[in-house]
Coordinates of C-alpha atoms and ligand atoms in Angstrom, one line a residue:
M760 CA -162.0 -6.3 -43.3
N761 CA -161.1 -5.1 -46.6
P762 CA -157.5 -2.5 -46.2
Y763 CA -159.7 0.3 -46.5
Q764 CA -161.4 -0.5 -43.9
L765 CA -158.3 -1.8 -41.7
I766 CA -156.8 2.0 -42.1
L767 CA -160.5 3.4 -41.7
K768 CA -160.0 2.4 -37.9
K769 CA -156.5 2.7 -36.6
R770 CA -157.0 6.7 -38.6
N771 CA -160.2 7.2 -36.9
G772 CA -158.2 5.8 -33.2
G773 CA -160.0 2.5 -33.2
E774 CA -158.0 -0.8 -32.0
H775 CA -157.1 -3.5 -34.3
T776 CA -157.1 -7.1 -33.3
P777 CA -154.4 -9.4 -33.5
E778 CA -156.0 -10.9 -37.2
E779 CA -156.1 -7.6 -38.7
I780 CA -152.9 -6.4 -37.6
R781 CA -151.2 -9.5 -39.2
E782 CA -154.2 -9.2 -42.5
L783 CA -152.1 -6.0 -43.4
V784 CA -148.5 -7.3 -42.6
L785 CA -148.5 -10.8 -44.2
G786 CA -150.7 -9.1 -46.6
F787 CA -148.2 -6.7 -47.8
A788 CA -145.0 -8.7 -47.3
N789 CA -146.4 -11.7 -49.6
D790 CA -148.0 -9.0 -52.1
Q791 CA -151.4 -10.5 -51.2
G792 CA -154.0 -8.0 -50.9
I793 CA -152.4 -4.9 -49.5
E794 CA -150.8 -2.8 -51.9
T795 CA -148.0 -0.1 -51.0
Y796 CA -150.3 3.0 -50.7
Q797 CA -152.6 1.5 -48.7
M798 CA -149.5 0.3 -46.1
A799 CA -148.4 4.4 -46.6
A800 CA -151.6 5.2 -45.7
W801 CA -152.1 3.2 -42.4
L802 CA -148.2 3.4 -41.6
M803 CA -149.5 7.5 -41.4
A804 CA -152.3 6.7 -39.4
V805 CA -150.1 4.6 -36.5
W806 CA -147.5 8.0 -37.0
F807 CA -150.7 9.9 -35.8
K808 CA -152.5 7.4 -33.0
G809 CA -149.9 5.2 -31.7
M810 CA -150.0 1.7 -31.2
T811 CA -151.6 -0.2 -28.1
V812 CA -149.8 -2.9 -26.2
P813 CA -151.6 -5.8 -27.7
E814 CA -151.3 -4.2 -30.7
L815 CA -147.7 -3.7 -31.5
S816 CA -147.0 -7.4 -30.2
A817 CA -149.6 -8.8 -32.5
L818 CA -147.5 -6.7 -35.2
T819 CA -143.8 -7.4 -34.2
Q820 CA -145.5 -11.5 -34.0
A821 CA -146.8 -10.9 -37.8
M822 CA -143.6 -9.1 -38.7
V823 CA -141.5 -12.4 -37.1
D824 CA -143.6 -14.7 -38.9
S825 CA -143.1 -13.1 -42.3
G826 CA -140.2 -14.5 -42.7
D827 CA -137.3 -17.2 -41.2
Q828 CA -136.3 -17.5 -37.5
I829 CA -132.4 -18.5 -36.2
D830 CA -133.0 -21.7 -34.4
L831 CA -130.4 -21.8 -31.6
S832 CA -131.9 -24.6 -29.4
S833 CA -129.9 -27.2 -30.7
L834 CA -126.8 -25.0 -29.3
P835 CA -125.1 -25.1 -25.1
G836 CA -125.5 -22.2 -22.8
V837 CA -127.8 -19.2 -22.3
K838 CA -128.1 -17.6 -25.6
V839 CA -127.3 -13.9 -25.4
D840 CA -128.1 -10.9 -27.7
K841 CA -127.6 -7.0 -27.7
H842 CA -128.6 -4.5 -29.8
S843 CA -127.9 -0.9 -29.7
T844 CA -129.6 1.8 -31.5
G845 CA -126.4 3.3 -33.2
G846 CA -124.3 5.9 -32.7
V847 CA -120.7 7.3 -33.1
G848 CA -117.4 5.5 -31.9
D849 CA -120.2 3.1 -30.8
T850 CA -117.7 -0.2 -30.6
T851 CA -119.3 -2.1 -28.1
T852 CA -120.1 -5.3 -29.8
L853 CA -116.0 -6.3 -30.3
I854 CA -115.2 -5.7 -26.7
L855 CA -118.4 -7.5 -25.1
A856 CA -118.9 -10.2 -27.9
P857 CA -115.6 -11.6 -26.6
L858 CA -115.7 -10.7 -22.9
A859 CA -119.6 -12.8 -22.9
A860 CA -118.5 -15.7 -24.8
A861 CA -115.2 -15.9 -22.4
A862 CA -117.6 -16.0 -19.5
G863 CA -119.4 -18.9 -20.8
A864 CA -122.5 -17.1 -22.6
T865 CA -123.6 -18.0 -26.1
V866 CA -122.8 -15.2 -28.1
A867 CA -124.8 -15.8 -31.8
K868 CA -125.0 -12.4 -33.1
M869 CA -126.1 -11.2 -36.3
S870 CA -124.8 -7.1 -37.0
G871 CA -125.5 -4.6 -39.6
R872 CA -123.8 -2.1 -41.8
G873 CA -123.4 1.0 -40.9
L874 CA -125.3 4.2 -42.7
G875 CA -125.0 7.8 -42.9
H876 CA -123.4 8.7 -39.6
T877 CA -123.0 5.7 -38.2
G878 CA -121.3 3.0 -38.3
G879 CA -121.5 -0.8 -38.3
T880 CA -120.0 -3.6 -37.3
L881 CA -119.8 -5.7 -39.9
D882 CA -117.9 -3.1 -42.0
K883 CA -115.6 -2.5 -38.9
L884 CA -114.9 -6.4 -38.8
E885 CA -114.4 -6.7 -42.4
S886 CA -111.8 -4.2 -42.1
V887 CA -109.8 -7.9 -40.5
P888 CA -108.0 -8.8 -43.3
G889 CA -109.6 -12.0 -44.8
L890 CA -112.3 -11.9 -42.0
R891 CA -115.7 -12.5 -43.6
T892 CA -119.6 -12.1 -42.5
D893 CA -121.4 -14.1 -44.7
L894 CA -121.3 -16.7 -43.0
T895 CA -124.0 -20.1 -44.0
S896 CA -126.6 -20.8 -41.2
Q897 CA -124.7 -24.0 -40.8
Q898 CA -121.2 -22.0 -40.2
F899 CA -122.7 -19.6 -38.1
L900 CA -124.1 -22.3 -35.3
D901 CA -120.9 -24.8 -35.8
Q902 CA -118.6 -22.2 -35.4
V903 CA -120.7 -20.8 -32.2
R904 CA -120.5 -24.6 -31.2
Q905 CA -117.0 -24.7 -31.8
I906 CA -115.8 -21.1 -29.5
G907 CA -118.7 -19.7 -28.4
V908 CA -119.4 -16.8 -30.4
A909 CA -119.5 -15.5 -34.3
V910 CA -120.6 -11.9 -35.3
I911 CA -122.3 -12.5 -39.0
S912 CA -124.0 -10.6 -41.6
Q913 CA -128.1 -12.1 -41.5
T914 CA -128.3 -14.9 -42.9
G915 CA -131.7 -16.7 -44.7
N916 CA -135.0 -14.8 -44.9
L917 CA -135.5 -12.8 -42.1
V918 CA -138.1 -10.1 -40.9
P919 CA -139.0 -9.6 -44.6
A920 CA -141.4 -7.3 -43.4
D921 CA -139.4 -5.0 -41.9
G922 CA -137.5 -4.5 -45.2
K923 CA -140.7 -3.9 -46.6
M924 CA -141.8 -1.2 -44.6
Y925 CA -139.0 0.6 -43.4
S926 CA -138.6 1.1 -46.9
L927 CA -141.9 2.8 -47.5
R928 CA -141.2 4.6 -44.3
D929 CA -138.5 5.8 -45.4
V930 CA -139.9 7.8 -48.4
T931 CA -143.4 8.9 -46.7
A932 CA -142.1 10.1 -42.9
T933 CA -143.2 7.6 -41.2
V934 CA -139.9 6.2 -39.7
D935 CA -139.5 8.5 -36.0
S936 CA -142.9 6.0 -34.5
I937 CA -142.0 5.1 -31.6
P938 CA -144.3 1.6 -32.2
L939 CA -143.1 1.5 -35.6
I940 CA -139.1 1.3 -34.6
A941 CA -140.2 -0.8 -31.2
S942 CA -141.6 -3.1 -33.6
S943 CA -139.0 -2.5 -36.2
V944 CA -136.0 -3.6 -34.3
M945 CA -137.6 -5.9 -31.8
S946 CA -139.0 -8.6 -35.2
K947 CA -135.1 -8.9 -35.9
K948 CA -133.9 -9.8 -32.1
I949 CA -136.4 -12.2 -31.8
A950 CA -136.3 -13.8 -34.9
C951 CA -131.9 -14.1 -34.5
G952 CA -133.6 -16.6 -32.0
A953 CA -131.5 -15.7 -28.5
E954 CA -133.2 -16.3 -25.1
V955 CA -131.5 -13.1 -23.4
I956 CA -131.7 -9.8 -25.3
L957 CA -129.9 -6.3 -24.2
L958 CA -130.6 -2.8 -25.9
D959 CA -128.3 0.1 -26.0
V960 CA -130.4 2.6 -26.1
K961 CA -129.0 6.0 -27.0
Y962 CA -129.8 9.5 -26.9
G963 CA -128.4 12.6 -27.8
R964 CA -126.7 14.5 -30.9
G965 CA -125.4 11.6 -32.6
A966 CA -128.8 8.9 -31.7
F967 CA -131.9 7.9 -33.1
M968 CA -133.8 9.6 -30.1
E969 CA -132.2 13.1 -29.2
N970 CA -134.1 13.8 -25.8
L971 CA -134.2 11.5 -22.9
A972 CA -137.5 11.3 -22.8
D973 CA -138.0 9.5 -26.2
A974 CA -135.7 6.9 -25.4
R975 CA -136.9 5.6 -22.1
E976 CA -140.2 5.6 -23.8
L977 CA -138.7 3.4 -26.9
A978 CA -137.1 1.4 -24.2
R979 CA -140.1 1.1 -22.1
R980 CA -142.0 -0.3 -25.9
M981 CA -139.4 -2.3 -26.9
V982 CA -138.3 -3.9 -23.4
D983 CA -142.6 -4.9 -22.5
L984 CA -142.3 -6.3 -26.2
G985 CA -139.6 -8.5 -25.7
K986 CA -140.9 -9.7 -22.4
A987 CA -144.4 -10.2 -24.4
L988 CA -142.8 -12.6 -26.4
G989 CA -141.3 -14.4 -23.6
R990 CA -137.7 -13.3 -23.8
R991 CA -135.2 -11.9 -20.9
V992 CA -134.7 -8.3 -21.7
R993 CA -133.5 -5.3 -20.6
A994 CA -132.6 -1.7 -21.8
V995 CA -129.3 0.7 -21.3
I996 CA -129.9 4.2 -21.6
S997 CA -126.4 5.5 -22.8
D998 CA -124.9 8.7 -23.8
M999 CA -124.7 9.7 -27.2
D1000 CA -124.2 13.2 -27.4
Q1001 CA -120.5 13.0 -28.2
P1002 CA -118.8 9.6 -29.7
L1003 CA -118.1 7.2 -27.4
G1004 CA -115.4 5.8 -28.6
T1005 CA -112.2 7.6 -29.2
M1006 CA -111.7 6.6 -33.1
I1007 CA -114.1 6.2 -35.6
G1008 CA -113.3 4.8 -38.4
N1009 CA -113.3 0.9 -39.1
A1010 CA -110.0 -0.8 -39.0
L1011 CA -109.3 2.6 -36.2
E1012 CA -112.8 0.6 -34.2
V1013 CA -111.4 -2.6 -34.5
Q1014 CA -107.9 -1.6 -33.3
E1015 CA -109.6 0.1 -30.0
A1016 CA -111.6 -2.7 -28.9
I1017 CA -108.2 -4.7 -29.2
E1018 CA -106.4 -1.8 -26.8
I1019 CA -109.3 -2.2 -24.7
L1020 CA -109.5 -6.1 -24.4
R1021 CA -105.5 -5.3 -23.6
N1022 CA -106.4 -3.7 -21.2
E1023 CA -104.3 -0.5 -22.2
R1024 CA -107.5 2.0 -21.9
P1025 CA -109.3 1.3 -18.1
G1026 CA -112.0 3.9 -17.3
S1027 CA -112.7 4.8 -21.0
A1028 CA -115.8 5.8 -21.9
L1029 CA -116.0 2.9 -24.1
E1030 CA -114.6 0.6 -21.7
V1031 CA -117.0 1.6 -18.7
V1032 CA -120.2 1.4 -21.2
S1033 CA -118.4 -1.8 -22.7
V1034 CA -118.1 -3.8 -19.4
E1035 CA -121.5 -2.4 -17.9
L1036 CA -122.9 -4.3 -21.0
A1037 CA -121.4 -7.0 -20.7
A1038 CA -122.0 -7.5 -16.9
H1039 CA -125.7 -6.7 -17.7
L1040 CA -125.8 -10.2 -20.5
L1041 CA -123.7 -12.2 -17.6
E1042 CA -126.3 -11.2 -14.8
M1043 CA -129.2 -11.4 -17.3
A1044 CA -127.8 -15.3 -18.2
G1045 CA -127.6 -16.4 -14.5
I1046 CA -123.8 -16.7 -15.2
S1047 CA -122.9 -14.1 -12.9
E1048 CA -125.5 -13.7 -9.8
N1049 CA -125.5 -10.3 -9.5
L1050 CA -124.2 -7.4 -11.0
D1051 CA -121.6 -6.3 -9.4
R1052 CA -119.9 -9.9 -9.5
A1053 CA -120.2 -9.9 -12.9
R1054 CA -118.5 -6.3 -13.2
V1055 CA -115.1 -8.4 -11.5
R1056 CA -116.3 -10.9 -13.9
V1057 CA -115.6 -9.3 -16.8
R1058 CA -112.9 -6.7 -15.5
E1059 CA -110.9 -10.4 -14.8
L1060 CA -111.5 -11.2 -18.4
I1061 CA -109.7 -8.3 -19.6
Q1062 CA -107.0 -8.4 -17.0
N1063 CA -106.0 -11.9 -17.4
G1064 CA -106.2 -11.5 -21.2
E1065 CA -109.2 -14.2 -21.8
G1066 CA -111.7 -11.7 -23.7
L1067 CA -108.4 -10.5 -26.5
R1068 CA -107.7 -14.1 -27.1
K1069 CA -111.5 -14.5 -27.8
L1070 CA -111.7 -11.8 -30.5
G1071 CA -108.5 -13.5 -31.9
E1072 CA -110.4 -16.8 -32.1
M1073 CA -113.3 -15.4 -33.8
F1074 CA -111.3 -13.8 -35.8
R1075 CA -109.4 -16.8 -37.3
A1076 CA -112.9 -18.7 -37.1
Q1077 CA -114.2 -16.2 -39.4
G1078 CA -111.2 -16.3 -41.8
G1079 CA -109.4 -13.5 -40.4
D1080 CA -105.6 -12.9 -39.4
P1081 CA -105.9 -13.3 -36.3
R1082 CA -102.0 -12.0 -35.5
V1083 CA -104.4 -8.7 -35.7
V1084 CA -105.0 -8.6 -32.0
E1085 CA -101.2 -8.8 -30.9
D1086 CA -100.3 -6.3 -33.9
T1087 CA -103.3 -4.2 -35.4
S1088 CA -100.4 -2.2 -37.4
L1089 CA -101.8 -5.4 -39.8
L1090 CA -105.0 -3.6 -40.1
P1091 CA -105.4 -1.5 -43.3
Q1092 CA -103.3 2.1 -42.6
A1093 CA -104.6 5.7 -44.4
P1094 CA -102.1 7.3 -46.0
I1095 CA -102.5 10.3 -44.7
I1096 CA -102.2 11.8 -41.0
E1097 CA -102.5 15.2 -39.9
P1098 CA -104.0 16.1 -36.3
V1099 CA -106.7 19.2 -36.2
L1100 CA -105.6 22.3 -33.8
S1101 CA -107.5 23.8 -31.4
P1102 CA -108.5 27.7 -33.0
S1103 CA -108.5 29.1 -29.2
A1104 CA -108.2 28.0 -25.8
G1105 CA -110.3 26.9 -22.7
F1106 CA -112.8 24.1 -22.2
V1107 CA -114.2 21.2 -24.8
T1108 CA -118.0 22.2 -24.3
G1109 CA -119.7 20.0 -27.2
I1110 CA -118.5 17.4 -29.8
H1111 CA -121.6 16.8 -32.2
A1112 CA -121.6 13.2 -32.4
Q1113 CA -123.3 12.7 -35.5
Q1114 CA -121.4 15.5 -37.2
I1115 CA -117.9 13.5 -36.4
G1116 CA -119.8 10.8 -37.8
F1117 CA -120.4 12.6 -41.0
A1118 CA -116.9 13.7 -40.9
G1119 CA -116.2 10.0 -41.0
T1120 CA -118.3 9.8 -43.8
A1121 CA -116.6 12.4 -45.8
L1122 CA -113.4 10.4 -45.3
G1123 CA -114.9 7.3 -46.5
A1124 CA -115.4 5.6 -43.7
G1125 CA -119.1 6.0 -43.8
R1126 CA -121.7 5.3 -46.2
K1127 CA -124.5 8.0 -47.5
R1128 CA -126.3 5.2 -49.6
K1129 CA -126.7 1.5 -48.8
G1130 CA -124.3 -0.6 -51.0
D1131 CA -121.8 2.3 -51.2
P1132 CA -118.5 1.2 -51.0
I1133 CA -116.6 2.1 -47.7
D1134 CA -112.7 2.6 -46.9
P1135 CA -111.4 0.7 -44.0
A1136 CA -108.2 2.7 -43.4
V1137 CA -109.5 6.1 -42.8
G1138 CA -111.4 8.0 -39.6
I1139 CA -110.6 10.2 -36.7
I1140 CA -109.1 9.4 -33.2
M1141 CA -110.5 12.4 -30.8
E1142 CA -107.5 13.7 -28.3
H1143 CA -110.7 14.8 -26.6
R1144 CA -114.0 14.2 -24.6
V1145 CA -116.1 17.0 -23.6
G1146 CA -114.8 18.7 -20.5
D1147 CA -111.0 18.5 -21.1
E1148 CA -109.5 21.8 -21.0
V1149 CA -107.4 22.9 -24.3
K1150 CA -104.8 24.9 -25.2
A1151 CA -104.7 27.1 -28.5
G1152 CA -102.9 24.9 -31.1
Q1153 CA -102.9 21.6 -29.3
P1154 CA -104.8 18.5 -31.4
L1155 CA -108.1 18.1 -31.1
A1156 CA -108.3 15.1 -33.4
V1157 CA -106.6 13.3 -35.2
V1158 CA -107.6 12.4 -38.8
H1159 CA -106.5 9.8 -40.7
A1160 CA -107.5 10.0 -44.7
R1161 CA -106.7 8.5 -48.2
D1162 CA -106.4 12.1 -49.6
R1163 CA -106.2 16.0 -49.4
Q1164 CA -109.4 16.7 -50.5
T1165 CA -111.9 14.4 -48.1
L1166 CA -109.2 15.7 -45.6
T1167 CA -109.9 19.3 -45.7
E1168 CA -113.4 18.3 -46.0
A1169 CA -113.6 16.3 -42.6
R1170 CA -110.8 18.9 -41.5
Q1171 CA -113.6 21.7 -41.7
I1172 CA -116.7 19.5 -39.8
L1173 CA -114.4 18.6 -36.7
L1174 CA -113.9 22.7 -36.5
D1175 CA -117.4 23.3 -36.3
S1176 CA -118.5 20.4 -34.3
I1177 CA -116.1 20.3 -31.3
A1178 CA -117.0 23.6 -29.6
I1179 CA -114.8 25.5 -27.0
G1180 CA -115.7 27.9 -24.5
P1181 CA -114.7 29.9 -21.4
D1182 CA -116.5 27.6 -18.5
R1183 CA -116.4 23.9 -17.9
P1184 CA -119.3 22.1 -18.5
A1185 CA -121.9 20.0 -17.1
S1186 CA -120.8 16.3 -17.3
R1187 CA -123.4 13.8 -18.4
K1188 CA -124.0 10.1 -17.3
L1189 CA -122.9 7.5 -19.6
I1190 CA -125.1 5.4 -18.5
E1191 CA -128.4 7.6 -17.6
E1192 CA -130.9 4.8 -16.7
I1193 CA -131.7 1.1 -17.0
V1194 CA -135.1 -0.4 -17.9
E1195 CA -136.9 -3.4 -17.1
Ligands
URA2633 N1 -133.5 0.6 -36.3 C1 -134.4 -0.3 -36.9 O1 -133.9 -1.4 -37.3 N2 -135.4 -0.4 -36.9 C2 -136.0 1.4 -37.4 O2 -137.4 1.6 -37.5 C3 -135.5 2.2 -36.4 C4 -133.8 2.0 -36.5
CA2634 CA1 -123.7 -0.2 -34.3

């Protein structure tokens, strides 16, 4: 079929054969016969007509086949991976990767950078003095073989079709299509080679999916896709209406992860979600026989310091200063630290996670455009969560800033995004449901 007929078929609600999908995706990725405007039109047709289960599997497989795949088969143990759809104060990787490795899982993980209001694990890690994330494939595999864990930036030419399609979606109003998001995320996870994939699908005002029904559908489609392509996959749907962690910023989020691994924040939202995700990984990997045992095991690894020790090992292996896990004052520090005070008394009724993320971006913790530099030291410490009671004049947050101008900007965003009201609001569950 020529490209015109492929577009017409999707536009009219027809179902593609796997061969047709390969022709489109590989033709576009390799500049062989599919022009950019044709792919754009096809993506829009998918936005309106959706994709069947076989179409989506074929799309994802073709995307994976557009580039290299990481071969983890030479590594011992069960290879596990976790993907979060992104959020604010979402520091779970830095906590669960060392915990899962300390429990015996093999964690060979590629992470991303922050963009817009969301943070990225690589930016956070690179706030550790000396730490590198640009390992070669060989260094990556060697490190995982030696210590069981590495978290690095993408190595090799993984899923070039996604890079090209995503840039096009970004400028043609076709990003927010559940099948296109599912194939984009899962193609990258599949190419990274893990046998066990845990998806943390966020919903709420700081998430890609604002409402639960959309998050559920995305989770369902990604789990089905992973299974169709031969992986053990599960999704957790978790709350991202307010920031998950207390700290937002790069060095600050590393600090919070360290404090959790030191058992200094038991019961905090970030700890609860991180432990739960780590437990799912251990159970899915067959390291713990059920979830309850897995939770006990993960908590032990926090209490006995094994998780913290593993994080220090990972820092050292990647060239970072391992003393940071004992002394977080070795992390970059902002010159200005000032509280934002509550203008009134009452209950915190809402904390708009996306806006808090933008306050971080205003300070320099995040980037507005791909490739922008970031400031590792700056960020925000939230003093309250939704449901807390506050007095007028009490700190709502503490801002770590580089200069007065960004401080003022962040302060205003924070005041606008933390709602105070007379009644205690209903609480949302941290983990809403599990999709298998
Ligand atoms: N993140 C991705 O990697 N792909 C999407 O399509 C959306 C979010
Ligand atoms: Ca993230």
